[in-house]
XYZ file of C-alpha atoms in Angstrom:
495
model
C 15.752 33.066 16.328
C 13.087 31.745 13.913
C 10.017 33.343 12.354
C 6.638 31.817 11.780
C 4.932 34.131 9.307
C 6.796 37.278 8.137
C 5.113 40.677 7.999
C 5.014 42.567 4.671
C 8.339 44.213 5.448
C 9.984 40.959 6.302
C 9.870 41.426 10.009
C 9.079 38.150 11.873
C 5.687 38.098 13.564
C 6.746 35.557 16.069
C 10.096 34.909 17.731
C 11.268 31.715 19.512
C 12.413 32.872 23.054
C 12.796 29.512 24.822
C 12.574 25.814 24.084
C 12.389 22.627 26.009
C 13.176 19.101 24.669
C 11.753 16.132 26.612
C 11.692 12.283 26.258
C 8.335 10.835 25.438
C 7.684 9.838 29.089
C 4.401 10.864 30.698
C 6.249 11.220 34.020
C 7.954 14.281 32.599
C 4.710 16.190 31.871
C 4.943 18.068 35.245
C 8.358 19.495 33.994
C 6.529 20.654 30.923
C 3.744 22.187 33.032
C 6.351 24.105 35.010
C 8.203 25.318 31.932
C 4.904 26.736 30.446
C 3.657 28.373 33.686
C 7.077 29.884 34.289
C 7.281 31.318 30.817
C 3.754 32.530 31.051
C 4.505 34.400 34.316
C 7.737 35.881 32.794
C 5.735 37.035 29.743
C 3.132 38.811 31.877
C 0.335 36.437 31.171
C -2.413 36.206 33.899
C -2.023 33.298 36.214
C -5.225 31.565 35.049
C -4.395 32.106 31.433
C -0.960 30.531 31.921
C -2.521 27.563 33.699
C -4.925 26.987 30.820
C -2.146 27.224 28.301
C -0.001 24.771 30.314
C -2.919 22.292 30.397
C -3.499 22.563 26.603
C 0.269 22.000 26.030
C 0.238 18.936 28.223
C -2.647 17.606 26.135
C -0.748 18.218 22.906
C 2.325 16.509 24.426
C 0.263 13.538 25.621
C -1.063 13.145 22.062
C 2.512 13.179 20.814
C 3.539 10.539 23.315
C 0.546 8.081 22.757
C -0.327 8.769 19.071
C 2.672 10.161 17.244
C 5.101 7.701 18.670
C 2.654 4.967 19.640
C 3.613 4.930 23.332
C 7.389 4.584 22.634
C 9.128 6.122 25.661
C 12.577 6.338 24.051
C 11.799 9.166 21.662
C 11.722 12.979 22.170
C 9.764 16.070 21.271
C 10.410 19.911 21.527
C 8.206 22.618 22.930
C 8.955 26.128 21.757
C 7.727 29.413 23.490
C 7.242 32.232 21.021
C 6.284 35.848 21.518
C 3.782 37.349 19.054
C 2.191 40.789 18.664
C -1.125 39.554 19.968
C 0.243 37.428 22.858
C 2.210 34.141 22.950
C 2.376 30.971 21.021
C 3.448 27.508 22.191
C 4.597 25.093 19.439
C 4.834 21.320 20.050
C 7.106 19.823 17.540
C 7.758 16.023 16.869
C 8.921 13.663 14.204
C 6.405 10.973 14.880
C 3.881 9.485 12.500
C 2.329 11.861 9.963
C -1.040 13.431 10.702
C -3.620 15.176 8.489
C -5.590 17.611 10.545
C -7.847 18.410 7.586
C -9.448 14.915 7.841
C -10.193 15.077 11.528
C -13.933 15.421 12.038
C -15.181 17.815 14.831
C -15.723 16.180 18.151
C -19.414 15.498 18.975
C -20.357 15.709 22.697
C -22.406 12.635 23.443
C -21.404 11.143 20.137
C -20.087 7.645 19.531
C -16.889 6.437 21.139
C -15.399 5.271 17.897
C -11.867 6.210 16.922
C -12.898 9.043 14.667
C -14.891 10.839 17.496
C -12.194 10.128 20.078
C -9.390 11.401 17.870
C -11.109 14.783 17.687
C -11.530 15.072 21.444
C -7.918 16.117 22.227
C -8.101 18.877 19.552
C -11.463 19.966 20.890
C -9.973 20.241 24.449
C -7.088 22.261 23.214
C -9.267 24.605 21.287
C -11.424 25.119 24.344
C -8.400 26.237 26.403
C -6.684 28.567 24.020
C -7.567 31.147 21.314
C -6.193 29.324 18.342
C -4.780 25.910 17.254
C -3.083 25.134 13.933
C -1.140 22.205 12.646
C 1.949 22.743 10.483
C 3.398 19.915 8.231
C 7.186 20.326 8.141
C 7.934 17.514 5.660
C 10.922 15.483 6.716
C 11.294 17.740 9.759
C 8.102 16.340 11.201
C 5.102 18.442 12.249
C 4.215 21.229 14.674
C 1.110 21.920 16.589
C 0.827 25.615 17.502
C -1.329 26.971 20.392
C -2.135 30.657 20.346
C -2.970 32.453 23.665
C -4.324 36.012 23.885
C -6.494 35.846 26.924
C -7.698 33.316 29.535
C -10.475 30.874 28.778
C -12.159 28.008 30.652
C -10.196 24.953 31.779
C -10.969 21.970 29.635
C -11.777 18.623 31.106
C -9.100 15.921 31.155
C -9.148 13.380 28.408
C -7.849 9.846 28.194
C -5.639 9.270 25.120
C -7.231 7.148 22.366
C -5.236 3.951 21.549
C -5.355 2.689 18.042
C -5.943 -1.122 17.875
C -3.201 -3.226 16.170
C -3.781 -6.574 14.454
C -1.792 -9.438 15.952
C -1.569 -11.558 12.845
C -1.161 -10.617 9.078
C -4.483 -10.299 7.382
C -5.549 -10.807 3.733
C -4.060 -8.081 1.505
C -5.730 -6.320 -1.463
C -3.635 -4.342 -4.035
C -5.473 -1.385 -5.556
C -5.090 2.251 -6.744
C -4.719 4.780 -3.935
C -7.405 7.400 -3.508
C -6.286 11.078 -3.061
C -7.902 11.184 0.444
C -5.563 8.349 1.530
C -2.390 10.504 1.193
C -1.890 10.686 4.978
C -2.284 6.862 5.302
C 0.427 6.513 2.683
C 2.674 8.924 4.511
C 2.215 6.959 7.674
C 3.044 3.743 5.986
C 6.254 5.334 4.644
C 7.017 6.664 8.109
C 6.546 3.287 9.739
C 9.082 1.818 7.293
C 11.732 4.648 7.191
C 10.578 7.298 9.594
C 11.710 10.685 8.284
C 14.871 9.370 6.657
C 13.110 8.751 3.398
C 14.588 11.344 0.896
C 11.405 12.162 -1.161
C 9.972 14.834 1.119
C 6.779 15.338 -0.783
C 5.293 12.026 0.502
C 5.090 13.647 3.982
C 2.934 16.469 2.717
C -0.509 14.979 2.164
C -1.701 18.203 0.602
C 1.009 17.948 -2.101
C 0.356 14.310 -2.714
C -3.389 14.982 -3.150
C -2.526 17.776 -5.628
C -0.083 15.620 -7.604
C -2.622 12.764 -7.966
C -5.354 15.143 -9.030
C -3.062 16.711 -11.707
C -1.884 13.254 -12.870
C 1.739 13.751 -11.871
C 1.612 10.888 -9.405
C -0.036 7.477 -9.586
C -0.001 5.423 -6.359
C -1.019 2.009 -5.431
C -1.532 0.646 -1.924
C -1.713 -2.688 -0.147
C -4.759 -2.737 2.148
C -4.858 -5.386 4.841
C -8.325 -6.505 5.853
C -9.317 -4.888 9.132
C -6.097 -2.984 9.402
C -5.718 -0.491 6.571
C -2.892 0.505 4.362
C 0.263 -1.497 4.946
C 2.149 -0.967 1.728
C 2.606 1.748 -0.970
C 4.289 2.189 -4.261
C 4.267 5.292 -6.616
C 4.785 6.153 -10.224
C 6.220 9.691 -10.676
C 7.936 11.722 -13.311
C 11.686 11.542 -13.653
C 13.542 14.847 -13.824
C 15.540 15.050 -17.082
C 14.006 11.866 -18.581
C 11.053 12.715 -20.850
C 8.495 9.931 -21.508
C 9.707 8.019 -18.475
C 8.349 7.388 -15.052
C 10.054 6.211 -11.866
C 8.783 3.336 -9.719
C 9.424 4.790 -6.314
C 8.150 5.151 -2.700
C 7.842 1.301 -2.270
C 7.280 0.508 1.287
C 5.716 -2.489 3.011
C 5.372 -2.785 6.751
C 7.625 -5.377 8.337
C 4.993 -8.026 9.183
C 3.712 -8.058 5.573
C 7.168 -8.371 3.915
C 7.300 -12.167 3.659
C 3.996 -12.763 1.809
C 4.946 -11.245 -1.550
C 3.137 -7.876 -0.947
C 6.086 -5.810 -2.307
C 6.203 -7.843 -5.458
C 2.358 -7.689 -5.994
C 2.467 -3.853 -5.512
C 5.287 -3.377 -7.855
C 3.781 -5.619 -10.550
C 0.520 -3.727 -10.234
C 2.172 -0.407 -10.884
C 4.448 -1.585 -13.692
C 1.442 -3.219 -15.407
C -0.274 0.151 -15.155
C 2.715 1.893 -16.618
C 2.532 -0.381 -19.684
C -0.916 1.174 -20.527
C 0.594 4.667 -20.565
C 2.437 6.363 -23.461
C 5.932 5.853 -22.016
C 9.285 4.847 -23.330
C 10.551 3.236 -20.151
C 10.712 2.995 -16.401
C 13.440 3.524 -13.834
C 13.775 2.564 -10.212
C 16.385 2.879 -7.468
C 16.644 -0.069 -5.230
C 18.369 0.111 -1.760
C 21.382 -2.013 -0.921
C 21.008 -2.165 2.907
C 18.938 -5.315 2.070
C 18.420 -7.102 -1.211
C 14.617 -7.137 -1.053
C 13.687 -4.259 -3.303
C 16.417 -5.355 -5.854
C 14.814 -8.776 -5.997
C 11.379 -7.232 -6.636
C 12.774 -5.033 -9.308
C 14.396 -7.988 -11.053
C 11.091 -9.967 -10.866
C 9.094 -7.269 -12.726
C 11.720 -6.667 -15.382
C 13.681 -3.648 -13.964
C 17.346 -4.435 -14.768
C 20.474 -2.894 -13.235
C 22.390 -0.237 -15.234
C 24.369 1.554 -12.533
C 25.438 1.162 -8.947
C 24.902 4.547 -7.279
C 27.384 4.168 -4.523
C 26.724 6.473 -1.589
C 23.883 8.183 -3.444
C 22.001 9.607 -0.459
C 22.614 10.145 3.291
C 21.941 7.071 5.611
C 18.338 5.692 5.541
C 16.697 4.089 8.499
C 14.844 0.817 7.774
C 12.338 -0.532 10.262
C 13.086 -4.282 10.718
C 16.718 -4.089 9.526
C 19.900 -3.072 11.256
C 20.943 0.495 10.338
C 24.175 0.721 8.328
C 26.186 3.831 9.441
C 27.131 5.059 5.976
C 25.602 6.794 2.967
C 22.995 4.583 1.297
C 23.927 3.040 -2.101
C 21.230 2.398 -4.723
C 20.998 0.125 -7.709
C 19.693 2.082 -10.663
C 17.375 -0.096 -12.765
C 15.799 0.349 -16.129
C 12.892 -1.180 -17.953
C 12.513 -0.591 -21.662
C 8.886 -0.170 -22.784
C 9.381 1.075 -26.327
C 12.350 0.487 -28.554
C 14.096 3.651 -29.714
C 15.986 4.624 -32.906
C 19.494 3.035 -32.974
C 22.313 5.182 -31.546
C 26.042 5.102 -31.399
C 27.846 5.815 -28.066
C 31.610 6.533 -27.532
C 33.656 5.043 -24.704
C 37.320 4.358 -24.062
C 38.550 0.885 -24.820
C 38.672 -0.264 -21.214
C 34.983 0.516 -20.713
C 33.792 -1.028 -24.056
C 32.985 -4.483 -22.613
C 31.085 -3.320 -19.493
C 29.156 -0.701 -21.515
C 28.156 -3.269 -24.160
C 27.060 -5.694 -21.386
C 24.904 -3.083 -19.651
C 23.200 -2.089 -22.904
C 22.542 -5.732 -23.693
C 21.011 -6.067 -20.318
C 18.504 -3.201 -20.526
C 17.754 -3.582 -24.251
C 17.953 -0.310 -26.187
C 19.334 -0.427 -29.732
C 22.863 0.917 -29.299
C 26.218 0.441 -30.989
C 29.167 0.847 -28.553
C 32.245 2.327 -30.272
C 35.613 2.352 -28.509
C 38.149 5.042 -29.059
C 38.424 8.753 -28.786
C 38.176 11.698 -31.222
C 40.222 14.756 -30.328
C 38.427 17.300 -28.355
C 37.565 20.464 -30.388
C 39.220 23.709 -29.526
C 35.840 25.283 -28.525
C 35.017 25.641 -24.847
C 33.208 22.727 -23.228
C 29.444 23.030 -22.431
C 28.684 21.977 -18.970
C 25.837 22.259 -16.442
C 26.404 22.132 -12.690
C 23.798 21.260 -9.987
C 24.192 20.897 -6.253
C 21.818 18.971 -3.989
C 22.137 20.169 -0.396
C 19.877 17.373 0.945
C 21.993 14.650 -0.773
C 25.318 16.680 -0.285
C 26.117 15.848 -3.846
C 27.375 18.055 -6.852
C 26.628 16.951 -10.415
C 28.602 18.228 -13.371
C 26.889 17.345 -16.646
C 29.230 17.434 -19.688
C 27.100 18.284 -22.655
C 29.864 18.970 -25.142
C 33.604 18.172 -24.677
C 36.057 20.969 -25.466
C 39.732 21.572 -25.088
C 39.260 23.065 -21.599
C 37.451 19.997 -20.187
C 40.184 19.154 -17.620
C 40.209 22.697 -16.251
C 36.312 22.709 -16.020
C 36.441 19.503 -14.030
C 39.083 20.841 -11.679
C 36.992 23.968 -11.117
C 33.836 22.003 -10.432
C 35.735 19.695 -7.978
C 36.966 22.822 -6.044
C 33.381 24.126 -5.966
C 32.118 20.748 -4.576
C 34.738 20.933 -1.810
C 33.779 24.480 -0.998
C 30.089 23.418 -0.792
C 31.107 20.556 1.572
C 29.699 18.025 -0.791
C 30.276 14.311 0.108
C 29.981 13.263 -3.507
C 31.188 14.780 -6.807
C 29.683 13.313 -10.017
C 30.724 13.763 -13.645
C 28.072 12.833 -16.134
C 29.272 12.503 -19.729
C 27.045 12.507 -22.812
C 28.037 9.419 -24.680
C 26.744 10.475 -28.139
C 29.592 13.108 -28.205
C 32.529 11.556 -30.148
C 34.888 13.213 -27.770
C 33.247 11.701 -24.666
C 36.351 9.531 -24.024
C 38.416 12.657 -23.548
C 36.051 13.791 -20.721
C 36.047 10.291 -19.276
C 39.952 10.277 -19.221
C 39.884 13.619 -17.349
C 37.292 12.346 -14.808
C 39.206 9.120 -14.162
C 42.481 11.151 -13.931
C 41.113 12.951 -10.897
C 40.119 9.614 -9.286
C 36.426 9.412 -10.282
C 35.169 5.825 -10.828
C 32.797 4.654 -13.525
C 29.625 3.449 -11.676
C 27.293 2.773 -14.767
C 24.943 4.240 -17.248
C 21.823 6.458 -17.202
C 20.011 5.917 -20.499
C 17.425 7.942 -22.294
C 17.802 11.324 -20.565
C 16.817 14.551 -22.277
C 20.528 14.913 -23.277
C 20.931 11.385 -24.387
C 22.729 8.435 -22.658
C 24.993 9.413 -19.823
C 28.092 7.605 -18.429
C 28.244 8.211 -14.633
C 31.545 8.799 -12.717
C 31.689 9.378 -9.043
C 34.388 10.741 -6.720
C 33.984 10.646 -2.900
C 35.023 13.823 -1.061
C 33.909 12.564 2.332
C 34.199 9.184 3.973
C 34.369 6.325 1.520
C 31.630 3.667 1.409
C 32.324 0.177 2.658
C 31.512 -1.787 -0.573
C 31.624 -5.099 1.291
C 28.605 -3.967 3.280
C 26.306 -3.617 0.222
C 23.683 -6.426 -0.178
C 23.491 -6.948 -4.032
C 20.974 -9.325 -5.598
C 21.915 -9.505 -9.346
C 25.096 -10.615 -10.992
C 25.231 -7.298 -12.834
C 25.123 -5.276 -9.693
C 27.875 -7.377 -8.225
C 30.003 -6.923 -11.402
C 29.574 -3.133 -11.134
C 30.705 -3.287 -7.486
C 33.787 -5.398 -8.509
C 34.673 -2.961 -11.236
C 34.272 0.086 -9.089
C 36.361 -1.524 -6.420
C 39.062 -3.117 -8.429
C 39.118 -0.996 -11.602
C 37.864 -1.588 -15.105
C 39.951 -3.532 -17.649
C 39.548 -4.230 -21.361
């Protein structure tokens, strides 16, 4: 049972009573029609009212087939029948290309036959057949069109689905800032590249994106192909726990424009813009299913500092073969402003790799090998669990005499939460950091790199897999530093 909008006492106003999942094949629309008319009869709806509701549902399903999935007959959608105090509701749910109903202009009878007017026709027909229509954006779960029926209304005329034209050949591409009213076009571009596997859910909520841009929390650039529209996107957004830094993220370029340097031009545009802001640095996370985004990062000065093995659940990449394992990311850093010199503390066997990583990314740091004894005071730690990523982080802010026990407790918590990944993040300015590192390595966690300039200082990252291990040989790595990190993670770190 699921609720749509709860009443003041928490009682659901609507209840799912039946559902039907169909392939995106127009030949199956009669099955849908029978489902709706049958449920209408069982719910006591008058015959004419049930027929009108069935026709409106077919129109919604036809729009999903032809527009949300572009005519792809291999996908599926779900229709849910809901009871409500005032009647019934039918929800048509899909995970096709994002849609922004707020930007759809009302249909004008006798108006032009352009795409804008035609796109509003289906919605006009549905509204003519039922008592209410609303569109819900479900983020990475797709979207849902809800039809509300309280009484019978006139049957709408049939409507042919509008087909969006596609350009046969790549066109000239312009790189420019994105306007807030283009949020849905950016979401569609991301969808065409990743569908709903992309982990940053806000990009699939055009209203959130518009609000973030208006508030200055997000800066986006787009690649606009002449006569086609937006075919690429990149964003600059805040980084949690890293003040005075931004993340270069949400880079997506549609497959037919990936070989003409569009991704590099987009990223260069946003990095040049970042240089005009009051920032200390930039970070980026480049995928390893293919080396393209790593190459782009290297070309604009973003340098590897960690290999985040199995960082997120599997991603889907249009134009590339899917890899059936958690996606690994290369964490990259670009120093924009030199900081005050600092001293970090690592065990001897990590001194060389830590020094090499710092030399690569550029901050003024002295790497000191050796360990001070842990104080008798309790350790100070902070734990965070990401259900979406199935990952538990334990941040060690201060190492105490109980650090081994605290790590063991956190590992048991990660197992209880069914996490695939358990991370230990150690603050390197703590002179007793090597003690925590020894405890993390003692439980099997591997050093995977550094995360510099966080709100708590520089962190050493250690990762332990609780689920299926990642096939390291399958990672496509572009830089020598990333390959060295892979080799150290696989074979162990030596002095």
